[in-house]
């Protein structure tokens, strides 16, 4: 089968949504689930087998800094008895030329740092927000037409 280059997904159609709002300033999004395994040694074999024991979700959203919304949302963790900001993010990739769309909701999202200041003269200000998550739900998937 020959690749139809028009079906290769264009990242320009990626979107990140938070609390029903499209975060139009996001320019890059990554989310992965690491599958952790432990070795299982078996009698009568030299092969080391693997047993899946835990999974971990992590990611990063990067974009233009336009507000202090993320600083304000996460600042509750700074108090002596503060709690982390826990939220969900919906990631959508819907290139109109591709086979279909993908939409996934990440739950239990906790950001890893509070990006207070990061700028350079003559450059647009961007912020990078790494996070972990503890659940995901595939809402739509890419389906060949």
PDB file of C-alpha atoms in Angstrom:
ATOM      1  CA  UNK A   1       0.000   0.000   0.000  1.00  0.00           C
ATOM      2  CA  UNK A   2       1.391   3.403  -1.000  1.00  0.00           C
ATOM      3  CA  UNK A   3       1.230   6.234   1.530  1.00  0.00           C
ATOM      4  CA  UNK A   4      -1.283   8.945   0.640  1.00  0.00           C
ATOM      5  CA  UNK A   5       0.656  11.994   1.838  1.00  0.00           C
ATOM      6  CA  UNK A   6      -2.543  14.024   2.266  1.00  0.00           C
ATOM      7  CA  UNK A   7      -3.550  11.656   5.097  1.00  0.00           C
ATOM      8  CA  UNK A   8      -0.458  12.384   7.217  1.00  0.00           C
ATOM      9  CA  UNK A   9      -1.773  14.295  10.233  1.00  0.00           C
ATOM     10  CA  UNK A  10      -0.815  17.967  10.414  1.00  0.00           C
ATOM     11  CA  UNK A  11      -0.090  19.112  13.977  1.00  0.00           C
ATOM     12  CA  UNK A  12      -1.386  22.593  13.131  1.00  0.00           C
ATOM     13  CA  UNK A  13      -4.870  21.200  13.804  1.00  0.00           C
ATOM     14  CA  UNK A  14      -4.023  20.198  17.381  1.00  0.00           C
ATOM     15  CA  UNK A  15      -6.006  21.758  20.214  1.00  0.00           C
ATOM     16  CA  UNK A  16      -5.864  21.641  24.011  1.00  0.00           C
ATOM     17  CA  UNK A  17      -9.049  22.341  25.986  1.00  0.00           C
ATOM     18  CA  UNK A  18      -9.335  23.147  29.687  1.00  0.00           C
ATOM     19  CA  UNK A  19     -12.665  23.589  31.529  1.00  0.00           C
ATOM     20  CA  UNK A  20     -14.517  23.902  28.220  1.00  0.00           C
ATOM     21  CA  UNK A  21     -12.154  26.597  26.921  1.00  0.00           C
ATOM     22  CA  UNK A  22      -9.877  26.146  23.928  1.00  0.00           C
ATOM     23  CA  UNK A  23      -6.362  27.188  24.924  1.00  0.00           C
ATOM     24  CA  UNK A  24      -5.581  28.849  21.599  1.00  0.00           C
ATOM     25  CA  UNK A  25      -2.150  29.968  22.816  1.00  0.00           C
ATOM     26  CA  UNK A  26      -0.828  26.370  23.075  1.00  0.00           C
ATOM     27  CA  UNK A  27       1.745  25.649  20.354  1.00  0.00           C
ATOM     28  CA  UNK A  28       2.954  22.218  21.443  1.00  0.00           C
ATOM     29  CA  UNK A  29       1.484  19.344  23.439  1.00  0.00           C
ATOM     30  CA  UNK A  30       2.966  16.010  24.438  1.00  0.00           C
ATOM     31  CA  UNK A  31       1.378  13.282  26.558  1.00  0.00           C
ATOM     32  CA  UNK A  32       2.731   9.778  27.109  1.00  0.00           C
ATOM     33  CA  UNK A  33       2.099   6.782  29.296  1.00  0.00           C
ATOM     34  CA  UNK A  34       5.174   4.891  30.468  1.00  0.00           C
ATOM     35  CA  UNK A  35       4.665   1.175  31.038  1.00  0.00           C
ATOM     36  CA  UNK A  36       6.868  -0.009  33.919  1.00  0.00           C
ATOM     37  CA  UNK A  37       7.859  -3.654  34.160  1.00  0.00           C
ATOM     38  CA  UNK A  38       9.779  -5.913  36.501  1.00  0.00           C
ATOM     39  CA  UNK A  39      11.931  -8.866  35.561  1.00  0.00           C
ATOM     40  CA  UNK A  40      10.502 -12.355  35.964  1.00  0.00           C
ATOM     41  CA  UNK A  41      13.065 -15.151  36.033  1.00  0.00           C
ATOM     42  CA  UNK A  42      11.743 -18.541  34.960  1.00  0.00           C
ATOM     43  CA  UNK A  43      13.131 -21.935  35.771  1.00  0.00           C
ATOM     44  CA  UNK A  44      14.454 -23.816  32.764  1.00  0.00           C
ATOM     45  CA  UNK A  45      14.919 -20.683  30.619  1.00  0.00           C
ATOM     46  CA  UNK A  46      17.634 -18.122  30.121  1.00  0.00           C
ATOM     47  CA  UNK A  47      15.108 -15.597  28.893  1.00  0.00           C
ATOM     48  CA  UNK A  48      14.114 -12.839  31.286  1.00  0.00           C
ATOM     49  CA  UNK A  49      10.405 -12.232  31.006  1.00  0.00           C
ATOM     50  CA  UNK A  50       8.702  -8.965  31.937  1.00  0.00           C
ATOM     51  CA  UNK A  51       5.660  -8.363  34.140  1.00  0.00           C
ATOM     52  CA  UNK A  52       3.822  -5.042  33.788  1.00  0.00           C
ATOM     53  CA  UNK A  53       3.566  -3.602  37.296  1.00  0.00           C
ATOM     54  CA  UNK A  54       2.687   0.106  37.028  1.00  0.00           C
ATOM     55  CA  UNK A  55       1.920   2.831  34.515  1.00  0.00           C
ATOM     56  CA  UNK A  56       2.764   6.532  34.690  1.00  0.00           C
ATOM     57  CA  UNK A  57       1.344   9.393  32.649  1.00  0.00           C
ATOM     58  CA  UNK A  58       3.288  12.558  31.919  1.00  0.00           C
ATOM     59  CA  UNK A  59       3.290  15.373  29.434  1.00  0.00           C
ATOM     60  CA  UNK A  60       3.989  18.996  28.641  1.00  0.00           C
ATOM     61  CA  UNK A  61       2.019  21.845  27.167  1.00  0.00           C
ATOM     62  CA  UNK A  62       3.939  24.760  25.693  1.00  0.00           C
ATOM     63  CA  UNK A  63       2.541  28.020  24.444  1.00  0.00           C
ATOM     64  CA  UNK A  64       2.572  31.774  24.390  1.00  0.00           C
ATOM     65  CA  UNK A  65       2.197  33.403  27.798  1.00  0.00           C
ATOM     66  CA  UNK A  66      -0.926  35.577  27.671  1.00  0.00           C
ATOM     67  CA  UNK A  67      -2.244  35.531  31.261  1.00  0.00           C
ATOM     68  CA  UNK A  68      -1.275  34.586  34.810  1.00  0.00           C
ATOM     69  CA  UNK A  69      -4.092  31.999  34.898  1.00  0.00           C
ATOM     70  CA  UNK A  70      -1.767  29.001  35.465  1.00  0.00           C
ATOM     71  CA  UNK A  71       0.175  30.782  38.217  1.00  0.00           C
ATOM     72  CA  UNK A  72      -3.062  31.657  40.004  1.00  0.00           C
ATOM     73  CA  UNK A  73      -4.534  28.169  39.619  1.00  0.00           C
ATOM     74  CA  UNK A  74      -1.416  26.451  40.964  1.00  0.00           C
ATOM     75  CA  UNK A  75      -0.603  28.886  43.773  1.00  0.00           C
ATOM     76  CA  UNK A  76      -2.787  27.004  46.289  1.00  0.00           C
ATOM     77  CA  UNK A  77       0.029  24.483  46.731  1.00  0.00           C
ATOM     78  CA  UNK A  78       2.299  27.221  48.141  1.00  0.00           C
ATOM     79  CA  UNK A  79       0.404  27.573  51.428  1.00  0.00           C
ATOM     80  CA  UNK A  80       1.677  25.650  54.467  1.00  0.00           C
ATOM     81  CA  UNK A  81      -1.256  23.254  54.233  1.00  0.00           C
ATOM     82  CA  UNK A  82      -2.005  23.917  50.570  1.00  0.00           C
ATOM     83  CA  UNK A  83      -3.138  21.338  48.083  1.00  0.00           C
ATOM     84  CA  UNK A  84      -2.024  20.851  44.495  1.00  0.00           C
ATOM     85  CA  UNK A  85      -4.199  22.011  41.625  1.00  0.00           C
ATOM     86  CA  UNK A  86      -5.748  18.908  40.047  1.00  0.00           C
ATOM     87  CA  UNK A  87      -7.557  19.254  36.743  1.00  0.00           C
ATOM     88  CA  UNK A  88      -8.206  17.573  33.395  1.00  0.00           C
ATOM     89  CA  UNK A  89      -7.135  18.444  29.847  1.00  0.00           C
ATOM     90  CA  UNK A  90      -8.744  17.412  26.578  1.00  0.00           C
ATOM     91  CA  UNK A  91      -6.429  17.065  23.600  1.00  0.00           C
ATOM     92  CA  UNK A  92      -7.859  17.081  20.095  1.00  0.00           C
ATOM     93  CA  UNK A  93      -6.155  16.449  16.752  1.00  0.00           C
ATOM     94  CA  UNK A  94      -8.509  16.887  13.790  1.00  0.00           C
ATOM     95  CA  UNK A  95      -6.790  17.482  10.457  1.00  0.00           C
ATOM     96  CA  UNK A  96      -9.632  17.730   7.879  1.00  0.00           C
ATOM     97  CA  UNK A  97      -7.568  15.855   5.245  1.00  0.00           C
ATOM     98  CA  UNK A  98      -6.609  12.959   7.538  1.00  0.00           C
ATOM     99  CA  UNK A  99      -8.550   9.732   8.026  1.00  0.00           C
ATOM    100  CA  UNK A 100     -10.328  10.958  11.134  1.00  0.00           C
ATOM    101  CA  UNK A 101      -9.958  12.696  14.474  1.00  0.00           C
ATOM    102  CA  UNK A 102      -8.436  11.840  17.816  1.00  0.00           C
ATOM    103  CA  UNK A 103      -9.643  13.267  21.092  1.00  0.00           C
ATOM    104  CA  UNK A 104      -8.350  12.146  24.490  1.00  0.00           C
ATOM    105  CA  UNK A 105      -9.129  13.419  27.971  1.00  0.00           C
ATOM    106  CA  UNK A 106      -6.355  13.327  30.562  1.00  0.00           C
ATOM    107  CA  UNK A 107      -7.573  13.205  34.162  1.00  0.00           C
ATOM    108  CA  UNK A 108      -5.837  13.769  37.467  1.00  0.00           C
ATOM    109  CA  UNK A 109      -3.534  16.340  35.845  1.00  0.00           C
ATOM    110  CA  UNK A 110      -1.068  17.947  38.284  1.00  0.00           C
ATOM    111  CA  UNK A 111       1.499  20.439  36.990  1.00  0.00           C
ATOM    112  CA  UNK A 112       5.127  19.926  38.019  1.00  0.00           C
ATOM    113  CA  UNK A 113       6.227  23.539  38.300  1.00  0.00           C
ATOM    114  CA  UNK A 114       4.960  27.098  38.475  1.00  0.00           C
ATOM    115  CA  UNK A 115       6.509  29.151  35.683  1.00  0.00           C
ATOM    116  CA  UNK A 116       6.751  32.640  37.232  1.00  0.00           C
ATOM    117  CA  UNK A 117       9.045  34.454  34.815  1.00  0.00           C
ATOM    118  CA  UNK A 118      10.881  33.443  31.682  1.00  0.00           C
ATOM    119  CA  UNK A 119      11.551  36.073  29.040  1.00  0.00           C
ATOM    120  CA  UNK A 120      14.154  37.359  26.633  1.00  0.00           C
ATOM    121  CA  UNK A 121      14.310  40.823  25.092  1.00  0.00           C
ATOM    122  CA  UNK A 122      12.981  40.908  21.541  1.00  0.00           C
ATOM    123  CA  UNK A 123      11.263  37.509  21.816  1.00  0.00           C
ATOM    124  CA  UNK A 124       7.716  36.400  22.404  1.00  0.00           C
ATOM    125  CA  UNK A 125       7.240  34.994  25.902  1.00  0.00           C
ATOM    126  CA  UNK A 126       6.436  31.299  26.029  1.00  0.00           C
ATOM    127  CA  UNK A 127       5.764  29.037  28.974  1.00  0.00           C
ATOM    128  CA  UNK A 128       6.337  25.315  29.296  1.00  0.00           C
ATOM    129  CA  UNK A 129       4.152  23.428  31.757  1.00  0.00           C
ATOM    130  CA  UNK A 130       5.179  19.827  32.454  1.00  0.00           C
ATOM    131  CA  UNK A 131       2.582  17.679  34.199  1.00  0.00           C
ATOM    132  CA  UNK A 132       1.681  14.205  35.339  1.00  0.00           C
ATOM    133  CA  UNK A 133      -1.720  12.537  35.014  1.00  0.00           C
ATOM    134  CA  UNK A 134      -3.369   9.481  36.513  1.00  0.00           C
ATOM    135  CA  UNK A 135      -6.035   8.607  33.983  1.00  0.00           C
ATOM    136  CA  UNK A 136      -7.073   8.938  30.365  1.00  0.00           C
ATOM    137  CA  UNK A 137     -10.128   8.350  28.269  1.00  0.00           C
ATOM    138  CA  UNK A 138     -10.053   8.009  24.485  1.00  0.00           C
ATOM    139  CA  UNK A 139     -13.083  10.049  23.391  1.00  0.00           C
ATOM    140  CA  UNK A 140     -12.615   9.760  19.614  1.00  0.00           C
ATOM    141  CA  UNK A 141     -10.079   7.832  17.624  1.00  0.00           C
ATOM    142  CA  UNK A 142      -8.604   8.041  14.166  1.00  0.00           C
ATOM    143  CA  UNK A 143     -10.656   5.838  11.860  1.00  0.00           C
ATOM    144  CA  UNK A 144      -9.840   5.196   8.209  1.00  0.00           C
ATOM    145  CA  UNK A 145     -12.497   6.518   5.827  1.00  0.00           C
TER     146      UNK A 145
END
